Amino acid sequence: MPTPNMPSSVVQRSLRRLGDDIRIARKRRNLTMQVVADRALASRKTVARIENGDPGVNIGTYASVLHALGLLDRLTSLADPAQDALGTDLDIDALPQRVRPK
């Protein structure tokens, strides 16, 4: 069972994937971990933890690293209500069957 110190396997896989994607973005830009760490005001060790998908790293630090790589704009669209298909379906299901004038 997941705990605050050990998230579910789905969350762990997602964080590892995010870390891999961040590593690839850093390497594509030909940046060292130290350069990204300096730009993100973090330590090189923290950048390594992010690239390994460590769930203990603060989301603000993830955001700082994404900003250092020029990818922060993608973070702001993660929970965009306009992109929430399930939320839209739930809204539609909650509509009344009939609409009567007041």
mmCIF file with all atom_site columns, C-alpha atoms in Angstrom:
data_model
loop_
_atom_site.group_PDB
_atom_site.id
_atom_site.type_symbol
_atom_site.label_atom_id
_atom_site.label_alt_id
_atom_site.label_comp_id
_atom_site.label_asym_id
_atom_site.label_entity_id
_atom_site.label_seq_id
_atom_site.pdbx_PDB_ins_code
_atom_site.Cartn_x
_atom_site.Cartn_y
_atom_site.Cartn_z
_atom_site.occupancy
_atom_site.B_iso_or_equiv
_atom_site.pdbx_formal_charge
_atom_site.auth_seq_id
_atom_site.auth_comp_id
_atom_site.auth_asym_id
_atom_site.auth_atom_id
_atom_site.pdbx_PDB_model_num
ATOM 1   C CA . MET A 1 1   ? 0.000   0.000  0.000   1.00 0.00 ? 1   MET A CA 1
ATOM 2   C CA . PRO A 1 2   ? 1.346   3.470  -0.870  1.00 0.00 ? 2   PRO A CA 1
ATOM 3   C CA . THR A 1 3   ? 2.537   5.676  1.970   1.00 0.00 ? 3   THR A CA 1
ATOM 4   C CA . PRO A 1 4   ? 3.720   9.289  2.012   1.00 0.00 ? 4   PRO A CA 1
ATOM 5   C CA . ASN A 1 5   ? 7.295   7.960  1.761   1.00 0.00 ? 5   ASN A CA 1
ATOM 6   C CA . MET A 1 6   ? 6.577   5.304  -0.869  1.00 0.00 ? 6   MET A CA 1
ATOM 7   C CA . PRO A 1 7   ? 4.087   6.282  -3.584  1.00 0.00 ? 7   PRO A CA 1
ATOM 8   C CA . SER A 1 8   ? 2.287   3.730  -5.723  1.00 0.00 ? 8   SER A CA 1
ATOM 9   C CA . SER A 1 9   ? 4.107   1.960  -8.523  1.00 0.00 ? 9   SER A CA 1
ATOM 10  C CA . VAL A 1 10  ? 2.161   3.981  -11.108 1.00 0.00 ? 10  VAL A CA 1
ATOM 11  C CA . VAL A 1 11  ? 3.418   7.232  -9.564  1.00 0.00 ? 11  VAL A CA 1
ATOM 12  C CA . GLN A 1 12  ? 6.970   5.877  -9.354  1.00 0.00 ? 12  GLN A CA 1
ATOM 13  C CA . ARG A 1 13  ? 6.913   4.886  -13.037 1.00 0.00 ? 13  ARG A CA 1
ATOM 14  C CA . SER A 1 14  ? 5.579   8.303  -14.028 1.00 0.00 ? 14  SER A CA 1
ATOM 15  C CA . LEU A 1 15  ? 8.300   10.096 -12.061 1.00 0.00 ? 15  LEU A CA 1
ATOM 16  C CA . ARG A 1 16  ? 10.992  7.874  -13.584 1.00 0.00 ? 16  ARG A CA 1
ATOM 17  C CA . ARG A 1 17  ? 9.632   8.688  -17.041 1.00 0.00 ? 17  ARG A CA 1
ATOM 18  C CA . LEU A 1 18  ? 9.615   12.406 -16.222 1.00 0.00 ? 18  LEU A CA 1
ATOM 19  C CA . GLY A 1 19  ? 13.178  12.120 -14.940 1.00 0.00 ? 19  GLY A CA 1
ATOM 20  C CA . ASP A 1 20  ? 14.258  10.339 -18.117 1.00 0.00 ? 20  ASP A CA 1
ATOM 21  C CA . ASP A 1 21  ? 12.598  13.037 -20.221 1.00 0.00 ? 21  ASP A CA 1
ATOM 22  C CA . ILE A 1 22  ? 14.350  15.765 -18.227 1.00 0.00 ? 22  ILE A CA 1
ATOM 23  C CA . ARG A 1 23  ? 17.698  13.971 -18.674 1.00 0.00 ? 23  ARG A CA 1
ATOM 24  C CA . ILE A 1 24  ? 17.149  13.755 -22.436 1.00 0.00 ? 24  ILE A CA 1
ATOM 25  C CA . ALA A 1 25  ? 16.172  17.448 -22.604 1.00 0.00 ? 25  ALA A CA 1
ATOM 26  C CA . ARG A 1 26  ? 19.319  18.405 -20.658 1.00 0.00 ? 26  ARG A CA 1
ATOM 27  C CA . LYS A 1 27  ? 21.563  16.325 -22.917 1.00 0.00 ? 27  LYS A CA 1
ATOM 28  C CA . ARG A 1 28  ? 19.915  17.645 -26.087 1.00 0.00 ? 28  ARG A CA 1
ATOM 29  C CA . ARG A 1 29  ? 20.780  21.135 -24.892 1.00 0.00 ? 29  ARG A CA 1
ATOM 30  C CA . ASN A 1 30  ? 24.331  19.960 -24.210 1.00 0.00 ? 30  ASN A CA 1
ATOM 31  C CA . LEU A 1 31  ? 24.094  21.070 -20.569 1.00 0.00 ? 31  LEU A CA 1
ATOM 32  C CA . THR A 1 32  ? 25.829  19.454 -17.627 1.00 0.00 ? 32  THR A CA 1
ATOM 33  C CA . MET A 1 33  ? 23.946  18.649 -14.439 1.00 0.00 ? 33  MET A CA 1
ATOM 34  C CA . GLN A 1 34  ? 25.958  21.350 -12.700 1.00 0.00 ? 34  GLN A CA 1
ATOM 35  C CA . VAL A 1 35  ? 24.894  24.026 -15.191 1.00 0.00 ? 35  VAL A CA 1
ATOM 36  C CA . VAL A 1 36  ? 21.219  23.055 -14.817 1.00 0.00 ? 36  VAL A CA 1
ATOM 37  C CA . ALA A 1 37  ? 21.614  22.960 -11.045 1.00 0.00 ? 37  ALA A CA 1
ATOM 38  C CA . ASP A 1 38  ? 23.152  26.439 -11.029 1.00 0.00 ? 38  ASP A CA 1
ATOM 39  C CA . ARG A 1 39  ? 20.357  27.830 -13.200 1.00 0.00 ? 39  ARG A CA 1
ATOM 40  C CA . ALA A 1 40  ? 17.707  26.146 -11.033 1.00 0.00 ? 40  ALA A CA 1
ATOM 41  C CA . LEU A 1 41  ? 19.366  27.258 -7.781  1.00 0.00 ? 41  LEU A CA 1
ATOM 42  C CA . ALA A 1 42  ? 19.658  23.622 -6.737  1.00 0.00 ? 42  ALA A CA 1
ATOM 43  C CA . SER A 1 43  ? 22.496  21.184 -6.141  1.00 0.00 ? 43  SER A CA 1
ATOM 44  C CA . ARG A 1 44  ? 23.868  18.793 -8.741  1.00 0.00 ? 44  ARG A CA 1
ATOM 45  C CA . LYS A 1 45  ? 22.792  15.949 -6.451  1.00 0.00 ? 45  LYS A CA 1
ATOM 46  C CA . THR A 1 46  ? 19.190  17.221 -6.524  1.00 0.00 ? 46  THR A CA 1
ATOM 47  C CA . VAL A 1 47  ? 19.212  17.350 -10.325 1.00 0.00 ? 47  VAL A CA 1
ATOM 48  C CA . ALA A 1 48  ? 20.472  13.751 -10.312 1.00 0.00 ? 48  ALA A CA 1
ATOM 49  C CA . ARG A 1 49  ? 17.629  12.794 -7.958  1.00 0.00 ? 49  ARG A CA 1
ATOM 50  C CA . ILE A 1 50  ? 15.117  14.432 -10.324 1.00 0.00 ? 50  ILE A CA 1
ATOM 51  C CA . GLU A 1 51  ? 16.571  12.583 -13.307 1.00 0.00 ? 51  GLU A CA 1
ATOM 52  C CA . ASN A 1 52  ? 16.211  9.350  -11.328 1.00 0.00 ? 52  ASN A CA 1
ATOM 53  C CA . GLY A 1 53  ? 12.550  10.104 -10.571 1.00 0.00 ? 53  GLY A CA 1
ATOM 54  C CA . ASP A 1 54  ? 12.954  10.566 -6.813  1.00 0.00 ? 54  ASP A CA 1
ATOM 55  C CA . PRO A 1 55  ? 9.480   11.275 -5.336  1.00 0.00 ? 55  PRO A CA 1
ATOM 56  C CA . GLY A 1 56  ? 11.049  13.075 -2.365  1.00 0.00 ? 56  GLY A CA 1
ATOM 57  C CA . VAL A 1 57  ? 12.114  16.084 -4.429  1.00 0.00 ? 57  VAL A CA 1
ATOM 58  C CA . ASN A 1 58  ? 9.932   19.163 -3.967  1.00 0.00 ? 58  ASN A CA 1
ATOM 59  C CA . ILE A 1 59  ? 7.677   19.997 -6.923  1.00 0.00 ? 59  ILE A CA 1
ATOM 60  C CA . GLY A 1 60  ? 9.053   23.540 -6.808  1.00 0.00 ? 60  GLY A CA 1
ATOM 61  C CA . THR A 1 61  ? 12.499  22.156 -7.527  1.00 0.00 ? 61  THR A CA 1
ATOM 62  C CA . TYR A 1 62  ? 11.136  20.132 -10.442 1.00 0.00 ? 62  TYR A CA 1
ATOM 63  C CA . ALA A 1 63  ? 9.594   23.388 -11.729 1.00 0.00 ? 63  ALA A CA 1
ATOM 64  C CA . SER A 1 64  ? 12.909  25.239 -11.339 1.00 0.00 ? 64  SER A CA 1
ATOM 65  C CA . VAL A 1 65  ? 14.728  22.564 -13.339 1.00 0.00 ? 65  VAL A CA 1
ATOM 66  C CA . LEU A 1 66  ? 12.056  22.635 -16.042 1.00 0.00 ? 66  LEU A CA 1
ATOM 67  C CA . HIS A 1 67  ? 12.421  26.417 -16.167 1.00 0.00 ? 67  HIS A CA 1
ATOM 68  C CA . ALA A 1 68  ? 16.209  26.090 -16.484 1.00 0.00 ? 68  ALA A CA 1
ATOM 69  C CA . LEU A 1 69  ? 15.593  23.845 -19.506 1.00 0.00 ? 69  LEU A CA 1
ATOM 70  C CA . GLY A 1 70  ? 12.971  26.156 -21.043 1.00 0.00 ? 70  GLY A CA 1
ATOM 71  C CA . LEU A 1 71  ? 10.148  23.667 -20.464 1.00 0.00 ? 71  LEU A CA 1
ATOM 72  C CA . LEU A 1 72  ? 8.186   25.344 -17.664 1.00 0.00 ? 72  LEU A CA 1
ATOM 73  C CA . ASP A 1 73  ? 5.268   26.300 -19.918 1.00 0.00 ? 73  ASP A CA 1
ATOM 74  C CA . ARG A 1 74  ? 4.369   22.615 -20.218 1.00 0.00 ? 74  ARG A CA 1
ATOM 75  C CA . LEU A 1 75  ? 3.984   22.309 -16.447 1.00 0.00 ? 75  LEU A CA 1
ATOM 76  C CA . THR A 1 76  ? 1.251   24.939 -16.362 1.00 0.00 ? 76  THR A CA 1
ATOM 77  C CA . SER A 1 77  ? -0.937  22.905 -18.723 1.00 0.00 ? 77  SER A CA 1
ATOM 78  C CA . LEU A 1 78  ? -0.843  19.656 -16.725 1.00 0.00 ? 78  LEU A CA 1
ATOM 79  C CA . ALA A 1 79  ? -4.161  20.134 -14.940 1.00 0.00 ? 79  ALA A CA 1
ATOM 80  C CA . ASP A 1 80  ? -5.735  22.539 -17.437 1.00 0.00 ? 80  ASP A CA 1
ATOM 81  C CA . PRO A 1 81  ? -9.533  22.184 -17.112 1.00 0.00 ? 81  PRO A CA 1
ATOM 82  C CA . ALA A 1 82  ? -9.873  22.559 -20.875 1.00 0.00 ? 82  ALA A CA 1
ATOM 83  C CA . GLN A 1 83  ? -7.796  19.380 -21.297 1.00 0.00 ? 83  GLN A CA 1
ATOM 84  C CA . ASP A 1 84  ? -9.700  17.385 -18.645 1.00 0.00 ? 84  ASP A CA 1
ATOM 85  C CA . ALA A 1 85  ? -11.760 14.872 -20.637 1.00 0.00 ? 85  ALA A CA 1
ATOM 86  C CA . LEU A 1 86  ? -13.073 13.062 -17.547 1.00 0.00 ? 86  LEU A CA 1
ATOM 87  C CA . GLY A 1 87  ? -14.123 16.351 -15.923 1.00 0.00 ? 87  GLY A CA 1
ATOM 88  C CA . THR A 1 88  ? -15.957 17.361 -19.094 1.00 0.00 ? 88  THR A CA 1
ATOM 89  C CA . ASP A 1 89  ? -17.752 13.994 -19.198 1.00 0.00 ? 89  ASP A CA 1
ATOM 90  C CA . LEU A 1 90  ? -18.763 14.363 -15.543 1.00 0.00 ? 90  LEU A CA 1
ATOM 91  C CA . ASP A 1 91  ? -20.099 17.870 -16.227 1.00 0.00 ? 91  ASP A CA 1
ATOM 92  C CA . ILE A 1 92  ? -22.141 16.573 -19.141 1.00 0.00 ? 92  ILE A CA 1
ATOM 93  C CA . ASP A 1 93  ? -23.514 13.691 -17.063 1.00 0.00 ? 93  ASP A CA 1
ATOM 94  C CA . ALA A 1 94  ? -24.573 16.153 -14.348 1.00 0.00 ? 94  ALA A CA 1
ATOM 95  C CA . LEU A 1 95  ? -26.682 18.262 -16.694 1.00 0.00 ? 95  LEU A CA 1
ATOM 96  C CA . PRO A 1 96  ? -30.407 18.186 -15.940 1.00 0.00 ? 96  PRO A CA 1
ATOM 97  C CA . GLN A 1 97  ? -32.682 16.034 -18.088 1.00 0.00 ? 97  GLN A CA 1
ATOM 98  C CA . ARG A 1 98  ? -35.095 18.915 -18.555 1.00 0.00 ? 98  ARG A CA 1
ATOM 99  C CA . VAL A 1 99  ? -34.736 22.644 -18.378 1.00 0.00 ? 99  VAL A CA 1
ATOM 100 C CA . ARG A 1 100 ? -37.805 24.574 -17.240 1.00 0.00 ? 100 ARG A CA 1
ATOM 101 C CA . PRO A 1 101 ? -38.266 28.330 -17.265 1.00 0.00 ? 101 PRO A CA 1
ATOM 102 C CA . LYS A 1 102 ? -38.385 30.020 -13.891 1.00 0.00 ? 102 LYS A CA 1
#
